[in-house]
Every structure is written in C-alpha cells, then in structure tokens.
Amino acid sequence: MNDRAVPRALVMLLLTAAAVIVLAGIKAIDSIVGPVVLALVLTIAVSPIRSWLTRRRAPGWLVVLVPLSVVLVVLLGMVATLTAAVVQMAVLLPGYAPQFDKLVADAQKWAAGHGIAPQVNKALQSLDPGKIFEFAQGLLSSVLGVVSSLFLVVVLLLAMSLDAPVLSRVMSAAAAERPTLTRALTTFAHKTRRYILVSTIFGLVCAALDVVALYLLQVPLPLLWGVLALITNYIPNIGFVIGLVPPALLGLLAGGVKTMLLVIAAYVLINVVVQSFIQPKFLGDAVGLTTSVTFLSLIIWAMVLGPLGALLAIPLTLLTRALLIDSDPGAKWSAALISGEIPADRPRS
C-alpha cells in the first residue's frame, strides 16, 4: 500500500482507533500493567549497579541480589514511612473538628459582613466535620491497597532481576541484526535512568526543604508531607501542586489562614526555584519530550492507569516512543514533533 492507495486521513483515523483500543485494553488490566511497568522502571534504574558488578566479575547471585536489595530497601522503606504516617494522620485528623467548626463560623461571619452570606452558606452546607475522618480512612485504605499490590511488584522485580543479565546479552547480540530497535531501547533505558536519577536527587532536596519549612510552621506530620513531595516530584507539571494541597489544608486547621498562606508561599518558593530554574539545567535532554507532549502524556496515562500512571507518565511515554517511533528509521520527523528537535541530517533548501 502507498499514499495513493490509502488516503493519509484514513491512515490517521485507523491509527487513532488502534491507539484508543490499545489504551482501553491496558485500562482493563491496569492492576497488572501498572505493577509490571513499575517493576521494569525500577529494574532499569538499578542497572548501572548490575553492570558495575558484572565488570568486576562478581558472582551471578551477587549481580542479582545487590540491585534487587537496593530497590526493595527503597521501596519498602517508602511504603513503611507512608503507612506509619497515614495511620498517625487517621488518628490525628478527627481531633481538628473544633477548629473546623471555628473556621466555618468565621467564614459565615465574614460572608455576612460582605453581603454574600447566602452563597457562602450554601457552599458550607456541603462541608461536614465527619468527612475529615472519612478522608483519613480513605487515605489509609489507599495505602493498604498499595501494600496489597506490593507483593506482585516484588515478585516481578525478582523475575526481572534474574532475567536482566540474560536480556543484556540478548540485546548486545541483537545489535548487529536489529540496530535501530536495539538503539531505541537502549536510549529509552538511558533516558529513563537519567530522568529517575535527576528527579530523585531534586525531589529529595525539595522534600527536605519542605519538611524543614513545615516543621518551623508547626504543621503536623511534616515527614509524611515530605515523602509525599518526593513522590509527587515524579509527576510532571502538576506534581508539586498535588503535594501542596494536604499540608496546606492541615496548616489551615492547625494554625489558621496565616499558616496556610505561609505553607503555600514556602512550597511555591522552594519548588519553583528548584524545579523551574535549577533542575532543568541538570535534566537537559533526558526526557526528549515537548512540554505539550509531557502534559498530554500525564493526562492519558493517569486516565488509563490511575495515580500510578501519573507517576510513570514519562517512562511510559519514553517506552512508547522507543517502540513506535525511534525503532522506525522513517519516523524521524514524528520524533521531531514530540521532542521539538529538528533532525540533524535534514536536507538543506
């Protein structure tokens, strides 16, 4: 088939329909796809440790055990921290019911003084102090859901760690016969590692500064919000806003409007300076995606895989690019559209 036999518009419609069908299929088995992709990304993240051990002729069992142990320690430590902190939050939040009632009364008084009492009262009627406890219970249930799927992630990590040395040799052997595909997958792994490394380093910096600021402002559970800030740092574009909402609301309950505004100001100052001015200089071309494509990928993968899709939006998009675009020698202009980089070997006019 060529462009004359099949109109380009029809080709685009068929590709769009195929993409919708594939995404719907992934969404139907998101409980499996999400842990698989997470295990793959974590396995790729520690592959330099595996390569370092291999170059030093370490025993095979050590090449598998050390990277797996590093991933498990980090993963289990983060889950344990979140679980302990959310349990504390479930106990703490119901005690703020009096403060909640006072805030509601102050809002009604302010609205009455400005002549907008009916509108404000209608909005406040939907608020219920009992929802604070329900919110805490919902957070606890979400964490327990993550813990329940953690077993699958650990099993997948073990399987992928065992297969990683073999797959590495297969990729090296396939480079001669499938150079484009091998190069695309290698680039995907390299960009994923660099993205994770840079995001983790600056996420830790932001999280540490956020914890210090929340501690100075006497916002309860600063460690929980620091871990949340680290996790949401992997969500492109809107991650820091998601991490800001819970401590800002708790600051409002614990210290009033002034504390909430100080929390917002501290988060904006820390995250905007680090993520907008410093982090991009180190990240460079690690992602290779335009801002529009990055934001669109966040929406799509969050819709398909839920919160885990938002966390893995960049690696998932890089994998999709490697399989569908970078592995095709004739798709260099498609790659340029999503990366914003004009191919170097373009013909001169």
CSV table of C-alpha atoms in Angstrom, one decimal, residues 47-279:
chain,number,residue,atom,x,y,z
A,47,SER,CA,21.0,-1.5,36.0
A,48,PRO,CA,24.3,0.5,36.5
A,49,ILE,CA,24.9,-1.3,39.7
A,50,ARG,CA,24.4,-4.6,37.9
A,51,SER,CA,26.8,-3.5,35.1
A,52,TRP,CA,29.4,-2.4,37.7
A,53,LEU,CA,29.3,-5.8,39.4
A,54,THR,CA,29.5,-7.6,36.1
A,55,ARG,CA,32.6,-5.7,35.0
A,56,ARG,CA,34.2,-6.7,38.3
A,57,ARG,CA,33.4,-10.4,37.6
A,58,ALA,CA,31.1,-10.7,40.7
A,59,PRO,CA,29.3,-14.0,41.2
A,60,GLY,CA,26.0,-14.3,39.3
A,61,TRP,CA,23.9,-14.5,42.5
A,62,LEU,CA,25.5,-11.2,43.7
A,63,VAL,CA,24.8,-9.5,40.4
A,64,VAL,CA,21.1,-10.3,41.0
A,65,LEU,CA,20.9,-9.8,44.8
A,66,VAL,CA,22.6,-6.4,45.2
A,67,PRO,CA,20.4,-4.4,42.7
A,68,LEU,CA,17.3,-6.2,43.9
A,69,SER,CA,18.1,-5.4,47.6
A,70,VAL,CA,18.7,-1.7,46.8
A,71,VAL,CA,15.3,-1.5,45.1
A,72,LEU,CA,13.5,-3.4,47.9
A,73,VAL,CA,15.0,-1.3,50.7
A,74,VAL,CA,14.0,2.0,49.0
A,75,LEU,CA,10.5,0.7,48.0
A,76,LEU,CA,9.7,-0.9,51.3
A,77,GLY,CA,11.1,1.9,53.3
A,78,MET,CA,9.0,4.5,51.4
A,79,VAL,CA,5.8,2.3,51.8
A,80,ALA,CA,6.5,1.8,55.5
A,81,THR,CA,7.0,5.5,56.1
A,82,LEU,CA,3.8,6.3,54.3
A,83,THR,CA,1.8,3.6,56.1
A,84,ALA,CA,3.0,4.7,59.6
A,85,ALA,CA,2.4,8.4,58.8
A,86,VAL,CA,-1.1,7.8,57.4
A,87,VAL,CA,-2.0,5.8,60.4
A,88,GLN,CA,-1.0,8.7,62.6
A,89,MET,CA,-3.0,11.0,60.4
A,90,ALA,CA,-6.1,8.8,60.7
A,91,VAL,CA,-5.8,9.3,64.5
A,92,LEU,CA,-4.9,13.0,64.4
A,93,LEU,CA,-7.4,14.5,61.9
A,94,PRO,CA,-10.7,13.8,63.9
A,95,GLY,CA,-9.3,16.0,66.7
A,96,TYR,CA,-9.4,19.0,64.5
A,97,ALA,CA,-13.3,19.1,64.4
A,98,PRO,CA,-13.5,22.1,66.8
A,99,GLN,CA,-11.0,24.1,64.6
A,100,PHE,CA,-13.1,23.1,61.6
A,101,ASP,CA,-16.3,24.4,63.2
A,102,LYS,CA,-14.5,27.7,64.1
A,103,LEU,CA,-13.3,28.2,60.6
A,104,VAL,CA,-16.8,27.6,59.3
A,105,ALA,CA,-18.2,30.2,61.8
A,106,ASP,CA,-15.5,32.7,60.9
A,107,ALA,CA,-16.3,32.2,57.2
A,108,GLN,CA,-20.0,32.8,57.8
A,109,LYS,CA,-19.3,35.9,59.8
A,110,TRP,CA,-17.0,37.3,57.1
A,111,ALA,CA,-19.6,36.5,54.4
A,112,ALA,CA,-22.4,38.2,56.4
A,113,GLY,CA,-20.2,41.3,56.7
A,114,HIS,CA,-19.7,41.4,52.9
A,115,GLY,CA,-23.2,40.7,51.9
A,116,ILE,CA,-22.6,37.2,50.3
A,117,ALA,CA,-23.9,35.1,53.2
A,118,PRO,CA,-26.4,33.0,51.1
A,119,GLN,CA,-23.8,31.9,48.6
A,120,VAL,CA,-21.2,31.1,51.3
A,121,ASN,CA,-23.7,29.3,53.5
A,122,LYS,CA,-24.8,27.1,50.5
A,123,ALA,CA,-21.2,26.1,49.9
A,124,LEU,CA,-20.5,25.4,53.6
A,125,GLN,CA,-23.5,23.2,53.9
A,126,SER,CA,-21.7,20.6,51.8
A,127,LEU,CA,-18.9,20.5,54.4
A,128,ASP,CA,-19.1,18.1,57.3
A,129,PRO,CA,-16.5,17.7,60.1
A,130,GLY,CA,-17.1,14.0,59.9
A,131,LYS,CA,-15.7,14.0,56.4
A,132,ILE,CA,-12.3,14.7,57.9
A,133,PHE,CA,-12.3,11.2,59.5
A,134,GLU,CA,-13.6,9.7,56.3
A,135,PHE,CA,-10.8,11.4,54.4
A,136,ALA,CA,-8.2,9.9,56.8
A,137,GLN,CA,-9.8,6.4,56.4
A,138,GLY,CA,-9.7,6.8,52.6
A,139,LEU,CA,-6.0,7.6,52.7
A,140,LEU,CA,-5.4,4.6,54.9
A,141,SER,CA,-7.3,2.4,52.6
A,142,SER,CA,-5.3,3.7,49.6
A,143,VAL,CA,-2.1,2.9,51.3
A,144,LEU,CA,-3.2,-0.6,52.3
A,145,GLY,CA,-4.2,-1.1,48.6
A,146,VAL,CA,-0.7,-0.2,47.6
A,147,VAL,CA,0.7,-2.6,50.1
A,148,SER,CA,-1.6,-5.4,48.8
A,149,SER,CA,-0.2,-4.9,45.3
A,150,LEU,CA,3.4,-4.7,46.6
A,151,PHE,CA,3.7,-8.5,46.7
A,152,LEU,CA,3.2,-8.5,42.9
A,153,VAL,CA,5.7,-5.8,42.4
A,154,VAL,CA,8.3,-7.7,44.5
A,155,VAL,CA,7.7,-10.9,42.6
A,156,LEU,CA,8.1,-9.1,39.3
A,157,LEU,CA,11.2,-7.4,40.5
A,158,LEU,CA,12.8,-10.7,41.4
A,159,ALA,CA,11.9,-12.2,38.0
A,160,MET,CA,13.2,-9.2,36.1
A,161,SER,CA,16.4,-9.1,38.1
A,162,LEU,CA,17.0,-12.8,37.3
A,163,ASP,CA,16.4,-12.2,33.6
A,164,ALA,CA,18.3,-8.9,33.4
A,165,PRO,CA,21.8,-10.4,32.7
A,166,VAL,CA,20.4,-12.7,30.0
A,167,LEU,CA,18.4,-9.9,28.4
A,168,SER,CA,21.5,-7.7,28.4
A,169,ARG,CA,23.4,-10.3,26.4
A,170,VAL,CA,20.5,-10.8,24.0
A,171,MET,CA,20.4,-7.0,23.4
A,172,SER,CA,24.2,-7.0,22.7
A,173,ALA,CA,23.8,-9.9,20.2
A,174,ALA,CA,20.8,-8.3,18.5
A,175,ALA,CA,22.6,-5.1,17.8
A,176,ALA,CA,24.0,-6.4,14.6
A,177,GLU,CA,20.7,-7.6,13.1
A,178,ARG,CA,18.3,-5.1,14.6
A,179,PRO,CA,20.4,-2.0,15.2
A,180,THR,CA,17.6,0.6,15.1
A,181,LEU,CA,15.4,-1.3,17.6
A,182,THR,CA,18.3,-2.0,19.9
A,183,ARG,CA,19.4,1.6,19.8
A,184,ALA,CA,15.9,2.8,20.5
A,185,LEU,CA,15.5,0.5,23.6
A,186,THR,CA,19.0,1.4,24.8
A,187,THR,CA,18.1,5.1,24.5
A,188,PHE,CA,14.9,4.5,26.4
A,189,ALA,CA,16.7,2.8,29.2
A,190,HIS,CA,19.4,5.6,29.4
A,191,LYS,CA,16.8,8.4,29.4
A,192,THR,CA,14.7,6.7,31.9
A,193,ARG,CA,17.6,6.2,34.3
A,194,ARG,CA,18.7,9.8,33.9
A,195,TYR,CA,15.2,11.1,34.4
A,196,ILE,CA,14.8,9.0,37.6
A,197,LEU,CA,18.2,10.0,38.9
A,198,VAL,CA,17.7,13.7,38.4
A,199,SER,CA,14.1,13.7,39.6
A,200,THR,CA,15.1,11.7,42.7
A,201,ILE,CA,18.0,14.0,43.7
A,202,PHE,CA,16.0,17.2,43.3
A,203,GLY,CA,12.9,15.5,44.8
A,204,LEU,CA,15.0,14.7,47.9
A,205,VAL,CA,16.2,18.3,48.0
A,206,CYS,CA,12.7,19.7,47.7
A,207,ALA,CA,11.3,17.2,50.2
A,208,ALA,CA,14.0,18.0,52.8
A,209,LEU,CA,13.3,21.8,52.5
A,210,ASP,CA,9.6,21.2,52.6
A,211,VAL,CA,9.9,19.2,55.8
A,212,VAL,CA,12.0,21.9,57.4
A,213,ALA,CA,9.5,24.6,56.4
A,214,LEU,CA,6.6,22.6,57.7
A,215,TYR,CA,8.4,21.8,61.0
A,216,LEU,CA,9.1,25.5,61.5
A,217,LEU,CA,5.5,26.4,60.8
A,218,GLN,CA,4.4,23.6,63.2
A,219,VAL,CA,2.3,21.8,60.6
A,220,PRO,CA,1.6,18.2,61.9
A,221,LEU,CA,3.2,15.2,60.2
A,222,PRO,CA,5.9,17.0,58.3
A,223,LEU,CA,7.6,13.7,57.4
A,224,LEU,CA,4.5,12.4,55.7
A,225,TRP,CA,4.3,15.5,53.5
A,226,GLY,CA,8.0,15.4,52.8
A,227,VAL,CA,7.6,11.8,51.5
A,228,LEU,CA,4.5,12.9,49.5
A,229,ALA,CA,6.6,15.8,48.0
A,230,LEU,CA,9.3,13.3,46.9
A,231,ILE,CA,6.7,11.0,45.3
A,232,THR,CA,4.8,13.8,43.5
A,233,ASN,CA,8.1,15.2,42.1
A,234,TYR,CA,7.9,12.3,39.6
A,235,ILE,CA,4.6,13.7,38.3
A,236,PRO,CA,5.4,16.2,35.6
A,237,ASN,CA,4.0,19.8,35.5
A,238,ILE,CA,1.4,19.5,38.4
A,239,GLY,CA,3.2,17.2,40.9
A,240,PHE,CA,4.1,19.9,43.3
A,241,VAL,CA,0.6,21.3,43.4
A,242,ILE,CA,-0.7,17.8,44.3
A,243,GLY,CA,1.8,17.6,47.1
A,244,LEU,CA,0.9,21.1,48.4
A,245,VAL,CA,-2.8,20.6,48.9
A,246,PRO,CA,-2.8,18.3,52.0
A,247,PRO,CA,-0.2,20.2,54.1
A,248,ALA,CA,-1.9,23.5,53.2
A,249,LEU,CA,-5.3,22.2,54.4
A,250,LEU,CA,-3.8,20.8,57.6
A,251,GLY,CA,-2.0,24.0,58.1
A,252,LEU,CA,-5.3,25.8,57.8
A,253,LEU,CA,-6.8,23.5,60.5
A,254,ALA,CA,-3.8,23.7,62.8
A,255,GLY,CA,-2.8,27.3,62.6
A,256,GLY,CA,-5.4,29.2,60.6
A,257,VAL,CA,-5.3,31.1,57.4
A,258,LYS,CA,-1.9,32.7,58.1
A,259,THR,CA,-0.3,29.3,58.5
A,260,MET,CA,-1.9,28.0,55.3
A,261,LEU,CA,-0.6,31.0,53.3
A,262,LEU,CA,2.9,30.6,54.7
A,263,VAL,CA,2.8,26.9,53.7
A,264,ILE,CA,1.7,27.8,50.2
A,265,ALA,CA,4.4,30.5,50.0
A,266,ALA,CA,7.1,28.1,51.2
A,267,TYR,CA,6.2,25.4,48.8
A,268,VAL,CA,6.0,27.8,45.8
A,269,LEU,CA,9.3,29.3,46.7
A,270,ILE,CA,11.1,26.0,47.2
A,271,ASN,CA,9.6,24.1,44.3
A,272,VAL,CA,9.5,26.9,41.7
A,273,VAL,CA,13.2,27.8,42.3
A,274,VAL,CA,14.4,24.2,42.4
A,275,GLN,CA,12.2,22.6,39.7
A,276,SER,CA,11.9,25.6,37.3
A,277,PHE,CA,15.3,27.1,37.4
A,278,ILE,CA,17.8,24.6,38.7
A,279,GLN,CA,16.5,21.1,37.8
